[in-house]
Amino acid sequence: MGKVSTQGAALLMEFALAQAVERLPAWEPIRSEKVQSLNNLRAGMAGEKRIYETILSVKMHDEAAILQDMALPLMAGSTFQMDLVLVAKSGILLIESKQIAGRLRFHPVPAELRKVDEDGKIQAVYDCPVAQLSEQQQNLHQWLTMAGYQVPVYGAVVFANNPVIEEIKQNAPVYKMREVRNLIRRHLVRQPVMDTGEIRALEKSMRLDARPYLPFPLKGIHSAVGRLGPLCLYCSEPLQRHSQRNWLCAKCKRREKDPGLVTLLAWFLLVRKTIRPREVMILLELKSHESARGLLARLPLIKIGKGKAVEYMADYGQLAQSDDVIKVVKAWLAGKEAIRQ
Ligand SMILES: [Zn+2]
């Protein structure tokens, strides 16, 4: 489990949400919920990517490590998630990335972030990012202590989309995109507390202890999903098997060669952790158990049960770190993205 890349976990989540949106009927309230989650996830990922790339653009003289979407365990089985963690000789800089545009006011009591319109009327209220950051710093501090490290943890909230911040407490650790380079430079010139070897060791400990967020199958989808078989990439209509190797969309006449893996992954992420060969046959209009097993063999699955009771079970950690799975997921997401533009 430890080796699972958090990148893989985020991609699986994006794919799962996008597949849910494809497969849920338009009138299902849960569909609009998933559309919103997908938009939020993508905005968050885009913001983090911008910050990540800006950090990379700063010339770093020491062998700093940058970790993205790091989720670490705490006592009592809980975990906490950090957007960006810079581990440098000068200590750790924890960055909480935010994607909120518009006019913002940091309200002190109760601690919350208010988005206002031009007349100052409140449009939306969010948890205070500074309070969130401070909680993450404490969590990380606790994890470091348990793991036997004594490293200072600095923190910053970064707004990836340059909002207008109208009210904020002086010296609050809140920055805009254009201030990120200076923020990083200032961090790097602090008094060193670690050498390169210690940075590497700490990075390794974090990666080994990481607990990627893989809450699959997504809750509340199974009973609402109407279409489980292969769908047309272009118009999202169900595909029909045309020949051994070809599927055809009745609506747009598009041909697809190999929609099997995408369909199986959607099943595991939206429906159930297990699948029977019989179900694969129905899902993909296959005539034999052999072809069903052949397809299942292309995914890292665990075979359970015997004879007629045989099922194949997904280990989501395995899926998230499988290069084959990531390739299929990326190709499908890229195909969809190309259509959107
Ligand atoms: Zn089509």
Short mmCIF file of C-alpha atoms and ligand atoms in Angstrom, two decimals:
data_model
loop_
_atom_site.label_atom_id
_atom_site.label_comp_id
_atom_site.label_asym_id
_atom_site.label_seq_id
_atom_site.Cartn_x
_atom_site.Cartn_y
_atom_site.Cartn_z
CA MET A 1 0.00 0.00 0.00
CA GLY A 2 2.80 2.36 0.89
CA LYS A 3 4.20 2.63 -2.60
CA VAL A 4 0.96 3.81 -4.18
CA SER A 5 1.54 7.09 -5.92
CA THR A 6 -0.84 9.80 -4.83
CA GLN A 7 -0.88 10.88 -8.46
CA GLY A 8 -2.43 7.51 -9.36
CA ALA A 9 -5.04 7.93 -6.61
CA ALA A 10 -6.02 11.40 -7.86
CA LEU A 11 -6.29 10.13 -11.43
CA LEU A 12 -8.51 7.24 -10.38
CA MET A 13 -10.75 9.69 -8.55
CA GLU A 14 -10.99 11.99 -11.57
CA PHE A 15 -11.78 9.01 -13.79
CA ALA A 16 -14.37 7.64 -11.34
CA LEU A 17 -16.21 10.96 -11.11
CA ALA A 18 -16.09 11.49 -14.88
CA GLN A 19 -17.41 7.95 -15.43
CA ALA A 20 -20.19 8.56 -12.90
CA VAL A 21 -21.22 11.69 -14.81
CA GLU A 22 -21.25 9.69 -18.07
CA ARG A 23 -23.30 6.87 -16.69
CA LEU A 24 -25.82 8.49 -14.36
CA PRO A 25 -29.13 9.62 -15.85
CA ALA A 26 -29.47 13.41 -16.19
CA TRP A 27 -32.39 13.52 -13.74
CA GLU A 28 -30.50 11.85 -10.87
CA PRO A 29 -29.69 14.50 -8.23
CA ILE A 30 -26.48 12.63 -7.44
CA ARG A 31 -25.29 13.32 -10.99
CA SER A 32 -25.16 17.10 -10.46
CA GLU A 33 -23.37 16.41 -7.18
CA LYS A 34 -20.73 14.43 -9.06
CA VAL A 35 -20.43 17.11 -11.76
CA GLN A 36 -19.70 19.61 -8.98
CA SER A 37 -17.16 17.31 -7.30
CA LEU A 38 -15.44 16.72 -10.63
CA ASN A 39 -15.23 20.46 -11.34
CA ASN A 40 -13.87 21.12 -7.85
CA LEU A 41 -11.34 18.32 -8.17
CA ARG A 42 -10.14 19.58 -11.54
CA ALA A 43 -9.91 23.18 -10.37
CA GLY A 44 -7.97 22.04 -7.30
CA MET A 45 -5.63 19.90 -9.39
CA ALA A 46 -5.03 22.76 -11.85
CA GLY A 47 -4.25 25.18 -9.00
CA GLU A 48 -1.89 22.75 -7.32
CA LYS A 49 -0.17 22.11 -10.63
CA ARG A 50 0.42 25.83 -11.16
CA ILE A 51 1.92 26.19 -7.69
CA TYR A 52 3.97 23.00 -8.13
CA GLU A 53 5.42 24.25 -11.42
CA THR A 54 6.20 27.64 -9.93
CA ILE A 55 8.08 25.97 -7.08
CA LEU A 56 10.04 23.93 -9.65
CA SER A 57 10.93 27.11 -11.51
CA VAL A 58 12.79 28.43 -8.47
CA LYS A 59 16.43 27.51 -8.66
CA MET A 60 17.04 25.33 -5.64
CA HIS A 61 20.56 24.93 -4.44
CA ASP A 62 19.81 22.18 -1.99
CA GLU A 63 18.23 18.86 -2.83
CA ALA A 64 14.75 19.84 -1.72
CA ALA A 65 11.90 17.37 -2.20
CA ILE A 66 8.39 18.38 -3.25
CA LEU A 67 5.53 16.06 -2.39
CA GLN A 68 2.05 16.55 -3.77
CA ASP A 69 -1.28 15.40 -2.27
CA MET A 70 0.38 13.67 0.61
CA ALA A 71 -2.03 11.88 2.94
CA LEU A 72 -0.47 10.60 6.16
CA PRO A 73 -1.92 8.59 9.04
CA LEU A 74 -2.41 9.84 12.56
CA MET A 75 -3.22 7.85 15.64
CA ALA A 76 -6.64 6.20 15.91
CA GLY A 77 -6.74 5.40 12.21
CA SER A 78 -7.42 8.90 10.95
CA THR A 79 -5.48 10.52 8.13
CA PHE A 80 -4.76 14.09 7.08
CA GLN A 81 -4.09 15.34 3.61
CA MET A 82 -1.64 18.04 2.51
CA ASP A 83 -1.64 19.75 -0.88
CA LEU A 84 2.08 20.49 -1.27
CA VAL A 85 4.98 19.73 1.02
CA LEU A 86 8.41 21.19 0.36
CA VAL A 87 11.12 19.42 2.32
CA ALA A 88 14.29 21.52 2.25
CA LYS A 89 17.45 21.91 4.33
CA SER A 90 15.73 24.77 6.11
CA GLY A 91 12.80 22.58 7.17
CA ILE A 92 9.34 21.86 5.84
CA LEU A 93 7.11 24.35 4.08
CA LEU A 94 3.53 23.16 3.95
CA ILE A 95 1.38 24.79 1.29
CA GLU A 96 -2.39 24.76 1.38
CA SER A 97 -3.63 25.51 -2.12
CA LYS A 98 -6.91 27.41 -2.63
CA GLN A 99 -9.02 28.07 -5.69
CA ILE A 100 -11.41 30.84 -4.75
CA ALA A 101 -11.73 33.83 -7.02
CA GLY A 102 -13.48 37.14 -6.37
CA ARG A 103 -13.48 39.49 -3.38
CA LEU A 104 -12.49 37.78 -0.16
CA ARG A 105 -12.61 38.78 3.47
CA PHE A 106 -10.99 36.85 6.28
CA HIS A 107 -13.43 37.09 9.16
CA PRO A 108 -11.74 36.61 12.57
CA VAL A 109 -14.57 35.47 14.87
CA PRO A 110 -15.91 33.03 13.87
CA ALA A 111 -12.85 32.21 11.76
CA GLU A 112 -14.17 31.96 8.23
CA LEU A 113 -13.51 33.17 4.73
CA ARG A 114 -16.27 35.24 3.17
CA LYS A 115 -16.69 35.87 -0.49
CA VAL A 116 -18.52 39.17 -1.08
CA ASP A 117 -19.93 41.03 -4.06
CA GLU A 118 -19.18 44.67 -4.95
CA ASP A 119 -21.59 45.96 -2.31
CA GLY A 120 -20.02 43.81 0.37
CA LYS A 121 -22.91 41.35 0.44
CA ILE A 122 -21.83 37.83 1.38
CA GLN A 123 -22.02 35.41 -1.54
CA ALA A 124 -20.35 32.39 0.01
CA VAL A 125 -18.70 31.36 3.26
CA TYR A 126 -15.78 28.94 3.50
CA ASP A 127 -13.77 27.39 6.31
CA CYS A 128 -10.90 29.69 7.17
CA PRO A 129 -7.87 28.50 5.17
CA VAL A 130 -5.49 29.89 7.79
CA ALA A 131 -7.18 27.79 10.48
CA GLN A 132 -7.04 24.76 8.15
CA LEU A 133 -3.37 25.36 7.53
CA SER A 134 -2.63 25.62 11.21
CA GLU A 135 -4.44 22.32 11.82
CA GLN A 136 -2.43 20.63 9.05
CA GLN A 137 0.79 21.99 10.55
CA GLN A 138 -0.15 20.48 13.91
CA ASN A 139 -1.05 17.18 12.26
CA LEU A 140 2.23 17.05 10.38
CA HIS A 141 4.10 17.96 13.52
CA GLN A 142 2.41 15.06 15.30
CA TRP A 143 3.28 12.66 12.45
CA LEU A 144 6.91 13.83 12.45
CA THR A 145 7.17 13.32 16.19
CA MET A 146 5.73 9.79 15.93
CA ALA A 147 8.12 9.01 13.07
CA GLY A 148 11.06 10.28 15.13
CA TYR A 149 11.83 13.52 13.29
CA GLN A 150 12.43 16.94 14.75
CA VAL A 151 11.92 19.36 11.89
CA PRO A 152 10.32 22.81 11.93
CA VAL A 153 7.08 23.07 9.91
CA TYR A 154 6.36 26.41 8.25
CA GLY A 155 3.11 26.98 6.42
CA ALA A 156 1.49 29.08 3.72
CA VAL A 157 -1.93 29.39 2.16
CA VAL A 158 -1.60 30.11 -1.56
CA PHE A 159 -4.48 31.34 -3.71
CA ALA A 160 -3.79 29.92 -7.14
CA ASN A 161 -6.10 32.37 -8.91
CA ASN A 162 -5.24 35.81 -7.55
CA PRO A 163 -8.43 36.92 -5.78
CA VAL A 164 -8.93 40.40 -4.33
CA ILE A 165 -8.31 40.05 -0.61
CA GLU A 166 -10.06 42.98 1.07
CA GLU A 167 -9.72 42.13 4.73
CA ILE A 168 -7.08 40.05 6.40
CA LYS A 169 -5.20 40.00 9.69
CA GLN A 170 -1.73 41.48 9.41
CA ASN A 171 1.05 38.93 8.87
CA ALA A 172 -1.39 36.14 8.04
CA PRO A 173 0.49 33.50 6.01
CA VAL A 174 -1.62 34.06 2.90
CA TYR A 175 -0.08 34.52 -0.55
CA LYS A 176 -1.07 34.92 -4.15
CA MET A 177 0.40 33.09 -7.10
CA ARG A 178 2.79 35.90 -7.99
CA GLU A 179 4.31 35.81 -4.49
CA VAL A 180 5.10 32.10 -4.55
CA ARG A 181 8.63 32.41 -5.94
CA ASN A 182 9.63 34.81 -3.19
CA LEU A 183 7.92 32.68 -0.59
CA ILE A 184 10.02 29.69 -1.68
CA ARG A 185 13.24 31.69 -1.87
CA ARG A 186 12.69 33.06 1.64
CA HIS A 187 12.12 29.53 2.91
CA LEU A 188 15.28 28.20 1.30
CA VAL A 189 17.57 30.80 2.90
CA ARG A 190 16.50 30.08 6.46
CA GLN A 191 19.01 28.49 8.81
CA PRO A 192 19.66 24.86 7.66
CA VAL A 193 18.39 22.14 9.99
CA MET A 194 18.89 19.08 7.76
CA ASP A 195 21.42 17.77 5.27
CA THR A 196 20.63 16.11 1.94
CA GLY A 197 20.69 12.62 3.41
CA GLU A 198 18.17 13.61 6.06
CA ILE A 199 15.91 15.20 3.44
CA ARG A 200 15.95 11.95 1.43
CA ALA A 201 15.25 9.85 4.52
CA LEU A 202 12.30 12.02 5.53
CA GLU A 203 10.92 12.01 1.99
CA LYS A 204 11.16 8.22 1.92
CA SER A 205 9.42 7.86 5.30
CA MET A 206 6.56 10.04 4.08
CA ARG A 207 6.15 8.12 0.84
CA LEU A 208 6.21 4.77 2.63
CA ASP A 209 3.62 5.87 5.16
CA ALA A 210 1.35 7.60 2.63
CA ARG A 211 -2.32 6.58 2.63
CA PRO A 212 -3.78 7.54 -0.72
CA TYR A 213 -7.45 8.43 -0.71
CA LEU A 214 -9.23 5.60 -2.54
CA PRO A 215 -12.87 5.59 -1.36
CA PHE A 216 -14.12 3.11 -3.98
CA PRO A 217 -16.62 2.10 -5.12
CA LEU A 218 -18.00 5.64 -4.85
CA LYS A 219 -20.93 5.74 -2.44
CA GLY A 220 -24.50 6.14 -3.62
CA ILE A 221 -23.79 5.49 -7.30
CA HIS A 222 -24.43 1.79 -7.72
CA SER A 223 -28.21 1.85 -7.48
CA ALA A 224 -28.47 4.94 -9.68
CA VAL A 225 -26.19 3.93 -12.55
CA GLY A 226 -28.29 2.95 -15.51
CA ARG A 227 -25.66 2.21 -18.11
CA LEU A 228 -22.84 -0.12 -17.18
CA GLY A 229 -21.64 -1.30 -20.59
CA PRO A 230 -19.24 0.39 -23.03
CA LEU A 231 -20.17 3.95 -23.96
CA CYS A 232 -19.28 6.06 -26.98
CA LEU A 233 -16.45 8.46 -26.15
CA TYR A 234 -18.07 11.15 -28.31
CA CYS A 235 -21.76 11.12 -27.52
CA SER A 236 -21.86 8.89 -24.42
CA GLU A 237 -24.44 6.59 -26.02
CA PRO A 238 -24.16 2.83 -25.38
CA LEU A 239 -21.97 1.07 -27.93
CA GLN A 240 -23.09 -2.08 -29.68
CA ARG A 241 -20.79 -4.94 -30.47
CA HIS A 242 -20.33 -4.98 -34.21
CA SER A 243 -17.74 -7.73 -34.61
CA GLN A 244 -15.10 -9.48 -32.57
CA ARG A 245 -12.92 -6.37 -32.48
CA ASN A 246 -15.26 -3.52 -33.23
CA TRP A 247 -17.91 -1.67 -31.32
CA LEU A 248 -20.20 0.79 -33.00
CA CYS A 249 -22.15 3.81 -31.80
CA ALA A 250 -25.61 3.77 -33.37
CA LYS A 251 -25.91 7.54 -32.96
CA CYS A 252 -22.64 8.98 -34.27
CA LYS A 253 -21.34 5.88 -36.08
CA ARG A 254 -18.06 6.06 -34.20
CA ARG A 255 -16.14 2.78 -33.97
CA GLU A 256 -14.26 1.72 -30.87
CA LYS A 257 -11.81 -1.11 -30.73
CA ASP A 258 -11.21 -1.87 -27.10
CA PRO A 259 -13.67 -0.37 -24.61
CA GLY A 260 -13.37 -3.40 -22.30
CA LEU A 261 -10.86 -2.14 -19.75
CA VAL A 262 -12.50 1.28 -19.34
CA THR A 263 -15.83 -0.50 -18.78
CA LEU A 264 -14.35 -2.88 -16.19
CA LEU A 265 -12.60 -0.05 -14.34
CA ALA A 266 -15.84 1.92 -14.25
CA TRP A 267 -17.50 -1.16 -12.72
CA PHE A 268 -14.91 -1.46 -9.95
CA LEU A 269 -14.96 2.27 -9.19
CA LEU A 270 -18.73 2.76 -9.29
CA VAL A 271 -20.47 -0.54 -8.70
CA ARG A 272 -18.66 -3.20 -6.70
CA LYS A 273 -15.25 -4.33 -5.56
CA THR A 274 -15.76 -7.73 -7.19
CA ILE A 275 -17.03 -9.06 -10.51
CA ARG A 276 -18.00 -12.54 -11.75
CA PRO A 277 -16.87 -13.77 -15.19
CA ARG A 278 -20.58 -14.15 -16.03
CA GLU A 279 -21.11 -10.43 -15.35
CA VAL A 280 -18.15 -9.55 -17.57
CA MET A 281 -19.71 -11.63 -20.37
CA ILE A 282 -23.02 -9.78 -20.09
CA LEU A 283 -21.39 -6.37 -19.71
CA LEU A 284 -19.20 -6.78 -22.79
CA GLU A 285 -21.35 -9.14 -24.87
CA LEU A 286 -18.73 -11.89 -24.71
CA LYS A 287 -19.60 -15.42 -25.76
CA SER A 288 -17.15 -17.38 -23.66
CA HIS A 289 -15.77 -17.49 -20.15
CA GLU A 290 -12.30 -17.61 -21.72
CA SER A 291 -12.65 -14.18 -23.31
CA ALA A 292 -13.99 -12.81 -20.02
CA ARG A 293 -11.03 -14.26 -18.12
CA GLY A 294 -8.63 -12.97 -20.79
CA LEU A 295 -9.92 -9.46 -20.31
CA LEU A 296 -9.82 -9.73 -16.51
CA ALA A 297 -6.21 -10.92 -16.73
CA ARG A 298 -5.25 -7.53 -18.14
CA LEU A 299 -6.01 -5.85 -14.82
CA PRO A 300 -4.21 -6.45 -11.51
CA LEU A 301 -7.07 -8.30 -9.80
CA ILE A 302 -7.26 -10.95 -7.11
CA LYS A 303 -9.07 -14.19 -7.92
CA ILE A 304 -11.26 -15.39 -5.07
CA GLY A 305 -13.50 -18.44 -4.63
CA LYS A 306 -13.60 -21.63 -6.68
CA GLY A 307 -15.51 -23.17 -9.58
CA LYS A 308 -18.83 -21.47 -10.22
CA ALA A 309 -18.28 -19.09 -7.29
CA VAL A 310 -15.14 -17.54 -8.76
CA GLU A 311 -14.97 -13.76 -8.50
CA TYR A 312 -12.29 -11.23 -9.32
CA MET A 313 -11.58 -8.59 -6.71
CA ALA A 314 -10.03 -5.16 -7.14
CA ASP A 315 -7.33 -3.92 -4.80
CA TYR A 316 -7.66 -0.19 -5.40
CA GLY A 317 -4.12 0.45 -4.19
CA GLN A 318 -2.88 -1.98 -6.85
CA LEU A 319 -5.02 -0.33 -9.53
CA ALA A 320 -3.69 3.12 -8.60
CA GLN A 321 -0.09 2.02 -9.00
CA SER A 322 -0.52 -0.09 -12.13
CA ASP A 323 1.06 1.55 -15.17
CA ASP A 324 -1.41 -0.25 -17.44
CA VAL A 325 -4.39 1.07 -15.51
CA ILE A 326 -3.01 4.61 -15.39
CA LYS A 327 -2.41 4.46 -19.14
CA VAL A 328 -6.01 3.43 -19.85
CA VAL A 329 -7.39 6.07 -17.46
CA LYS A 330 -5.19 8.85 -18.87
CA ALA A 331 -6.04 7.97 -22.47
CA TRP A 332 -9.77 8.03 -21.75
CA LEU A 333 -9.58 11.33 -19.82
CA ALA A 334 -7.46 12.88 -22.60
CA GLY A 335 -9.96 11.68 -25.22
CA LYS A 336 -12.81 13.31 -23.29
CA GLU A 337 -10.80 16.49 -22.77
CA ALA A 338 -10.11 16.73 -26.52
CA ILE A 339 -13.86 16.52 -27.18
CA ARG A 340 -14.68 19.19 -24.59
CA GLN A 341 -12.41 21.71 -26.32
ZN ZN B 1 -21.40 8.17 -30.48
#
